[in-house]
Amino acid sequence: MLSMTATINGWQCSGFHCKQHARMPEISLTSRGFLKVGTLDSKTPATAGLNSSALPYVGDYGYASRNMNRGGIHVVSPDISSPSPGFAVGFLEAFDDEYDGVIIDPNKLPSSANAFASALRAALSKWKLKGRKGIWLKILSEQVDLVPIAIKEGFQYHHAEPGYVMLTYWIPDYPCMLPTSPSHQIGVGGFVINDKKEVLAVKEKCPCSCSNVWKMPTGYINKVDTSFLKMVAFRHAHMLAFDKSDILFVCMLRPLSYEIAIDEKEIQAAMWMPLDEFVGQPFYEEDHLSRKVIGACVAASEDRYSGFTAHELTSKLDGQSSLLYYDCSSG
């Protein structure tokens, strides 16, 4: 049985116990600041020219070392019988954010489950000691098998997109201050009016009460072949699809073409309809909300209402250019 102590930059690798094997471990400090574990012939004295303090032991997975240059944690396995050269089985590379939190690099997660579990435990211990707050862990779809491991260590689901799942971990003992997952769906309604005072009107394939009504195209945001003029209004409603809130932005658009291409999966019919005929439909007389929206659109098209137009402005806070939408008649 071999026992040794190695220290490096504030961490201590103490009691690295190895069972008897034909070859014994060598621990050394590489030029990049990692602990390198290799093997020596059993007749060669095992030496470790290191100088530092406590490395945390992370259970059956081994010891963790510190990457001095990049702030990560390197995990070393005590299983010296592994046929692969060296015993490094995982490394977490992470970066501090501006809120005393940590963002883990999703592209450099350890490939094995054991290495990931070891590195994650060691990293959490380190971040707790350093007073860090929120930890962000993005796991790509090709490493989705790591998700249950992170959940077992206390991470929570935050949100998911095609290609990844985002997890979070809150360290302080007071309520979590991290932003919640997306709570709103965003849609758009396009009031598309041409030079002939005709409105692009569609009948949608849907079971709702407006299924047989000629209406402006609406739906989730996709690129359309139009020129944006202004935002006329927006509608905010709660507890709709998937129990999320929903915001529908109504925009006035100018067509770049009079050609209509119908998506037969969603649209029954589409046409250019005279504005008076469009507005005069009984539905808009009976539905208060729709009548207000169409009224604002008509007023905007006749320059009786300016709507919210885009103004490019730069903020001193970040020096970035942004588009601010507001009613320019207010100054």
Short mmCIF file of C-alpha atoms in Angstrom, two decimals:
data_model
loop_
_atom_site.label_atom_id
_atom_site.label_comp_id
_atom_site.label_asym_id
_atom_site.label_seq_id
_atom_site.Cartn_x
_atom_site.Cartn_y
_atom_site.Cartn_z
CA MET A 1 0.00 0.00 0.00
CA LEU A 2 1.38 3.41 -0.96
CA SER A 3 0.34 6.67 0.72
CA MET A 4 1.57 10.11 -0.28
CA THR A 5 0.66 13.76 0.10
CA ALA A 6 0.83 16.30 -2.73
CA THR A 7 -0.05 19.99 -2.58
CA ILE A 8 -0.69 22.58 -5.27
CA ASN A 9 -1.74 26.23 -5.13
CA GLY A 10 -4.03 26.08 -2.12
CA TRP A 11 -5.23 22.47 -2.58
CA GLN A 12 -3.83 19.35 -0.90
CA CYS A 13 -3.90 15.84 -2.29
CA SER A 14 -3.61 13.83 0.90
CA GLY A 15 -3.57 10.09 1.40
CA PHE A 16 -3.62 8.99 -2.25
CA HIS A 17 -3.90 5.29 -1.48
CA CYS A 18 -3.08 2.77 -4.17
CA LYS A 19 -3.47 -0.95 -4.02
CA GLN A 20 -0.47 -3.05 -4.88
CA HIS A 21 0.07 -3.25 -8.62
CA ALA A 22 3.02 -3.87 -10.84
CA ARG A 23 3.24 -0.14 -11.52
CA MET A 24 2.75 2.70 -9.06
CA PRO A 25 1.36 6.18 -9.66
CA GLU A 26 3.42 9.27 -10.33
CA ILE A 27 1.86 12.66 -9.58
CA SER A 28 3.36 15.76 -11.13
CA LEU A 29 2.39 19.32 -12.03
CA THR A 30 2.13 20.05 -15.73
CA SER A 31 2.94 23.38 -17.36
CA ARG A 32 -0.80 24.17 -17.62
CA GLY A 33 -1.36 23.79 -13.89
CA PHE A 34 -3.02 20.36 -13.85
CA LEU A 35 -2.18 17.42 -11.66
CA LYS A 36 -0.90 14.74 -13.97
CA VAL A 37 -1.11 11.14 -12.82
CA GLY A 38 0.97 8.56 -14.62
CA THR A 39 2.73 5.32 -13.72
CA LEU A 40 6.21 4.36 -12.66
CA ASP A 41 7.95 1.05 -12.57
CA SER A 42 7.54 -0.53 -9.12
CA LYS A 43 11.28 -0.25 -8.55
CA THR A 44 11.33 3.47 -9.21
CA PRO A 45 10.73 5.76 -6.20
CA ALA A 46 7.42 7.57 -6.46
CA THR A 47 8.02 11.31 -6.18
CA ALA A 48 5.75 14.32 -6.37
CA GLY A 49 7.45 17.69 -6.51
CA LEU A 50 4.31 19.67 -5.57
CA ASN A 51 3.69 22.37 -3.02
CA SER A 52 0.18 23.39 -1.88
CA SER A 53 -2.86 22.43 0.33
CA ALA A 54 -6.18 20.48 0.44
CA LEU A 55 -7.60 18.65 -2.54
CA PRO A 56 -11.09 17.32 -1.81
CA TYR A 57 -11.59 13.59 -1.99
CA VAL A 58 -14.72 12.85 -4.04
CA GLY A 59 -15.73 9.39 -2.97
CA ASP A 60 -15.06 6.39 -5.17
CA TYR A 61 -14.17 8.63 -8.11
CA GLY A 62 -10.83 9.89 -6.76
CA TYR A 63 -9.34 13.31 -6.06
CA ALA A 64 -9.96 16.69 -7.62
CA SER A 65 -7.26 19.17 -8.54
CA ARG A 66 -7.38 22.79 -9.52
CA ASN A 67 -6.67 24.26 -12.94
CA MET A 68 -4.82 27.40 -11.87
CA ASN A 69 -4.97 29.08 -15.25
CA ARG A 70 -8.64 28.69 -16.11
CA GLY A 71 -10.46 28.20 -12.81
CA GLY A 72 -11.69 24.70 -13.56
CA ILE A 73 -11.48 21.47 -11.63
CA HIS A 74 -9.63 18.35 -12.79
CA VAL A 75 -10.62 14.98 -11.34
CA VAL A 76 -8.10 12.21 -10.87
CA SER A 77 -9.16 8.59 -10.54
CA PRO A 78 -7.43 6.25 -8.07
CA ASP A 79 -8.10 3.29 -10.35
CA ILE A 80 -4.55 2.74 -11.51
CA SER A 81 -5.44 -0.59 -13.07
CA SER A 82 -7.13 1.25 -15.95
CA PRO A 83 -5.53 0.31 -19.26
CA SER A 84 -5.73 3.87 -20.54
CA PRO A 85 -2.66 6.08 -20.02
CA GLY A 86 -2.99 8.21 -16.89
CA PHE A 87 -6.05 8.44 -14.69
CA ALA A 88 -7.65 11.78 -15.58
CA VAL A 89 -11.35 10.99 -16.01
CA GLY A 90 -13.02 14.40 -16.04
CA PHE A 91 -12.64 18.15 -16.08
CA LEU A 92 -15.14 20.95 -15.55
CA GLU A 93 -14.32 24.22 -17.22
CA ALA A 94 -16.41 27.12 -15.98
CA PHE A 95 -16.50 30.89 -15.96
CA ASP A 96 -17.77 33.37 -13.41
CA ASP A 97 -20.71 35.56 -14.44
CA GLU A 98 -21.35 39.13 -13.33
CA TYR A 99 -23.80 38.06 -10.62
CA ASP A 100 -21.36 35.95 -8.56
CA GLY A 101 -22.57 32.89 -10.40
CA VAL A 102 -20.88 30.29 -12.57
CA ILE A 103 -21.47 29.21 -16.17
CA ILE A 104 -20.16 25.74 -16.98
CA ASP A 105 -18.80 25.29 -20.49
CA PRO A 106 -21.17 22.79 -22.18
CA ASN A 107 -18.67 21.86 -24.87
CA LYS A 108 -16.05 20.58 -22.43
CA LEU A 109 -17.97 18.31 -20.08
CA PRO A 110 -16.34 14.99 -19.19
CA SER A 111 -17.43 12.22 -21.50
CA SER A 112 -17.90 9.54 -18.85
CA ALA A 113 -20.61 9.51 -16.21
CA ASN A 114 -18.17 8.78 -13.36
CA ALA A 115 -15.85 11.60 -14.35
CA PHE A 116 -18.75 14.02 -14.68
CA ALA A 117 -20.17 13.08 -11.27
CA SER A 118 -16.76 13.46 -9.64
CA ALA A 119 -16.01 16.79 -11.25
CA LEU A 120 -19.45 18.15 -10.49
CA ARG A 121 -19.26 17.27 -6.79
CA ALA A 122 -15.79 18.72 -6.45
CA ALA A 123 -16.77 21.88 -8.33
CA LEU A 124 -19.85 22.44 -6.18
CA SER A 125 -17.74 22.11 -3.05
CA LYS A 126 -15.30 24.66 -4.39
CA TRP A 127 -17.99 27.13 -5.44
CA LYS A 128 -19.74 26.89 -2.09
CA LEU A 129 -16.49 27.75 -0.33
CA LYS A 130 -15.95 30.70 -2.67
CA GLY A 131 -19.43 32.09 -1.98
CA ARG A 132 -20.79 31.60 -5.49
CA LYS A 133 -24.55 31.79 -6.02
CA GLY A 134 -26.25 30.48 -9.16
CA ILE A 135 -24.73 27.71 -11.27
CA TRP A 136 -25.78 27.30 -14.92
CA LEU A 137 -25.26 23.90 -16.52
CA LYS A 138 -26.14 23.45 -20.19
CA ILE A 139 -26.10 19.82 -21.33
CA LEU A 140 -26.14 19.17 -25.06
CA SER A 141 -28.33 16.43 -26.49
CA GLU A 142 -25.36 14.18 -27.28
CA GLN A 143 -24.59 14.02 -23.53
CA VAL A 144 -28.16 13.76 -22.27
CA ASP A 145 -27.18 10.77 -20.11
CA LEU A 146 -25.48 13.28 -17.79
CA VAL A 147 -28.79 14.95 -16.90
CA PRO A 148 -29.90 12.40 -14.23
CA ILE A 149 -26.49 12.70 -12.59
CA ALA A 150 -26.81 16.48 -12.29
CA ILE A 151 -30.39 16.16 -11.00
CA LYS A 152 -29.19 13.72 -8.33
CA GLU A 153 -26.59 16.29 -7.24
CA GLY A 154 -29.33 18.89 -6.71
CA PHE A 155 -29.64 20.66 -10.05
CA GLN A 156 -33.09 21.77 -11.22
CA TYR A 157 -34.57 21.89 -14.72
CA HIS A 158 -34.71 25.43 -16.08
CA HIS A 159 -35.63 25.19 -19.75
CA ALA A 160 -34.99 23.15 -22.87
CA GLU A 161 -34.52 23.94 -26.53
CA PRO A 162 -33.79 21.69 -29.51
CA GLY A 163 -30.27 20.45 -28.88
CA TYR A 164 -29.90 21.08 -25.16
CA VAL A 165 -31.39 21.21 -21.67
CA MET A 166 -30.47 23.96 -19.18
CA LEU A 167 -30.12 23.12 -15.50
CA THR A 168 -29.48 25.39 -12.54
CA TYR A 169 -28.20 25.07 -8.98
CA TRP A 170 -28.73 27.72 -6.30
CA ILE A 171 -26.13 27.70 -3.53
CA PRO A 172 -27.20 30.35 -0.93
CA ASP A 173 -29.65 29.38 1.81
CA TYR A 174 -32.09 32.17 0.91
CA PRO A 175 -34.70 31.90 -1.89
CA CYS A 176 -33.37 31.46 -5.42
CA MET A 177 -32.78 34.72 -7.27
CA LEU A 178 -32.14 33.20 -10.70
CA PRO A 179 -34.55 34.25 -13.48
CA THR A 180 -37.29 31.72 -14.09
CA SER A 181 -37.73 29.80 -17.31
CA PRO A 182 -39.59 31.51 -20.19
CA SER A 183 -43.13 32.29 -19.11
CA HIS A 184 -44.57 33.80 -22.30
CA GLN A 185 -45.24 32.76 -25.86
CA ILE A 186 -44.90 35.48 -28.47
CA GLY A 187 -47.10 35.70 -31.55
CA VAL A 188 -47.69 38.29 -34.22
CA GLY A 189 -50.66 39.52 -36.20
CA GLY A 190 -49.94 41.16 -39.54
CA PHE A 191 -52.24 43.91 -40.81
CA VAL A 192 -50.97 43.87 -44.39
CA ILE A 193 -52.51 46.63 -46.51
CA ASN A 194 -51.57 47.49 -50.09
CA ASP A 195 -51.79 50.70 -52.13
CA LYS A 196 -55.30 49.80 -53.28
CA LYS A 197 -56.58 49.82 -49.69
CA GLU A 198 -56.91 46.05 -49.77
CA VAL A 199 -56.11 43.92 -46.76
CA LEU A 200 -54.52 40.50 -46.83
CA ALA A 201 -57.27 38.31 -45.32
CA VAL A 202 -57.17 34.63 -44.47
CA LYS A 203 -59.52 31.92 -43.23
CA GLU A 204 -57.70 29.54 -40.91
CA LYS A 205 -58.24 25.83 -40.45
CA CYS A 206 -59.11 25.72 -36.76
CA PRO A 207 -62.02 24.65 -34.57
CA CYS A 208 -62.33 28.03 -32.84
CA SER A 209 -65.21 30.49 -33.23
CA CYS A 210 -63.33 32.55 -35.81
CA SER A 211 -62.73 29.61 -38.18
CA ASN A 212 -65.05 31.01 -40.84
CA VAL A 213 -64.02 34.65 -40.41
CA TRP A 214 -61.76 36.56 -42.77
CA LYS A 215 -59.01 37.80 -40.48
CA MET A 216 -55.46 39.11 -40.54
CA PRO A 217 -52.76 36.41 -40.58
CA THR A 218 -51.64 35.53 -37.05
CA GLY A 219 -49.42 32.96 -35.44
CA TYR A 220 -45.97 32.39 -34.03
CA ILE A 221 -43.20 34.48 -35.47
CA ASN A 222 -41.78 33.42 -38.82
CA LYS A 223 -40.12 35.43 -41.55
CA VAL A 224 -42.57 36.98 -44.00
CA ASP A 225 -42.05 38.81 -47.28
CA THR A 226 -43.17 42.27 -46.16
CA SER A 227 -41.82 45.62 -45.06
CA PHE A 228 -42.39 46.50 -41.41
CA LEU A 229 -44.08 49.87 -40.87
CA LYS A 230 -45.07 50.04 -37.21
CA MET A 231 -46.38 48.14 -34.24
CA VAL A 232 -50.01 49.09 -33.76
CA ALA A 233 -50.88 47.36 -30.48
CA PHE A 234 -50.28 44.23 -28.44
CA ARG A 235 -52.55 41.90 -26.51
CA HIS A 236 -51.49 40.18 -23.28
CA ALA A 237 -53.36 37.15 -21.90
CA HIS A 238 -52.56 34.61 -19.19
CA MET A 239 -52.84 30.83 -18.79
CA LEU A 240 -53.24 29.93 -22.44
CA ALA A 241 -51.29 27.22 -24.30
CA PHE A 242 -49.19 25.06 -21.94
CA ASP A 243 -50.44 27.25 -19.06
CA LYS A 244 -48.17 30.06 -20.26
CA SER A 245 -48.93 33.71 -20.84
CA ASP A 246 -49.31 34.89 -24.41
CA ILE A 247 -48.42 38.20 -26.05
CA LEU A 248 -49.69 38.97 -29.56
CA PHE A 249 -48.06 41.92 -31.30
CA VAL A 250 -50.19 43.49 -34.04
CA CYS A 251 -48.03 45.08 -36.72
CA MET A 252 -48.81 47.07 -39.84
CA LEU A 253 -46.90 45.75 -42.83
CA ARG A 254 -46.46 46.73 -46.44
CA PRO A 255 -46.46 43.84 -48.94
CA LEU A 256 -43.45 43.40 -51.21
CA SER A 257 -45.49 41.22 -53.54
CA TYR A 258 -49.18 40.76 -54.39
CA GLU A 259 -48.70 37.02 -54.88
CA ILE A 260 -50.31 34.86 -52.19
CA ALA A 261 -48.86 31.44 -51.32
CA ILE A 262 -51.27 29.40 -49.19
CA ASP A 263 -50.07 26.87 -46.63
CA GLU A 264 -52.84 24.31 -47.02
CA LYS A 265 -52.02 22.68 -43.68
CA GLU A 266 -53.22 25.78 -41.81
CA ILE A 267 -55.13 28.05 -44.22
CA GLN A 268 -58.48 27.40 -45.89
CA ALA A 269 -58.35 30.43 -48.15
CA ALA A 270 -56.58 33.77 -48.59
CA MET A 271 -57.29 36.86 -50.63
CA TRP A 272 -56.82 40.61 -50.98
CA MET A 273 -60.05 42.02 -49.54
CA PRO A 274 -61.24 45.65 -49.76
CA LEU A 275 -60.75 47.35 -46.41
CA ASP A 276 -64.43 48.34 -46.01
CA GLU A 277 -65.59 44.79 -46.65
CA PHE A 278 -63.04 43.41 -44.23
CA VAL A 279 -64.02 45.78 -41.42
CA GLY A 280 -67.74 45.33 -42.05
CA GLN A 281 -67.82 41.64 -41.15
CA PRO A 282 -70.34 40.87 -38.35
CA PHE A 283 -67.62 39.24 -36.25
CA TYR A 284 -65.86 42.57 -35.73
CA GLU A 285 -69.13 44.21 -34.70
CA GLU A 286 -69.71 41.57 -32.03
CA ASP A 287 -66.19 41.02 -30.67
CA HIS A 288 -65.07 44.05 -28.65
CA LEU A 289 -61.35 43.20 -28.52
CA SER A 290 -61.08 42.43 -32.24
CA ARG A 291 -63.00 45.58 -33.12
CA LYS A 292 -60.56 47.71 -31.11
CA VAL A 293 -57.56 46.07 -32.75
CA ILE A 294 -58.91 46.50 -36.28
CA GLY A 295 -59.92 50.08 -35.47
CA ALA A 296 -56.36 50.89 -34.39
CA CYS A 297 -54.99 49.27 -37.56
CA VAL A 298 -57.31 51.27 -39.82
CA ALA A 299 -56.44 54.49 -37.98
CA ALA A 300 -52.73 53.74 -38.39
CA SER A 301 -53.18 53.05 -42.11
CA GLU A 302 -54.91 56.43 -42.51
CA ASP A 303 -52.24 58.28 -40.48
CA ARG A 304 -54.70 59.08 -37.70
CA TYR A 305 -52.66 57.05 -35.23
CA SER A 306 -48.89 56.86 -35.25
CA GLY A 307 -48.56 53.53 -33.44
CA PHE A 308 -45.24 52.37 -32.06
CA THR A 309 -42.49 53.03 -34.58
CA ALA A 310 -38.91 51.82 -34.32
CA HIS A 311 -36.20 54.24 -33.28
CA GLU A 312 -32.57 53.15 -33.19
CA LEU A 313 -30.87 54.35 -30.01
CA THR A 314 -27.64 53.58 -28.17
CA SER A 315 -27.49 53.00 -24.43
CA LYS A 316 -24.62 54.28 -22.34
CA LEU A 317 -25.00 51.21 -20.12
CA ASP A 318 -23.59 48.79 -22.68
CA GLY A 319 -22.79 50.92 -25.73
CA GLN A 320 -25.05 48.73 -27.86
CA SER A 321 -27.54 49.93 -30.45
CA SER A 322 -31.16 48.90 -29.87
CA LEU A 323 -34.56 49.52 -31.42
CA LEU A 324 -36.99 51.31 -29.11
CA TYR A 325 -40.65 51.22 -30.18
CA TYR A 326 -42.82 54.12 -29.05
CA ASP A 327 -45.52 56.54 -30.15
CA CYS A 328 -43.48 59.30 -31.80
CA SER A 329 -46.33 61.79 -31.36
CA SER A 330 -45.48 61.89 -27.67
CA GLY A 331 -42.14 63.54 -28.44
#
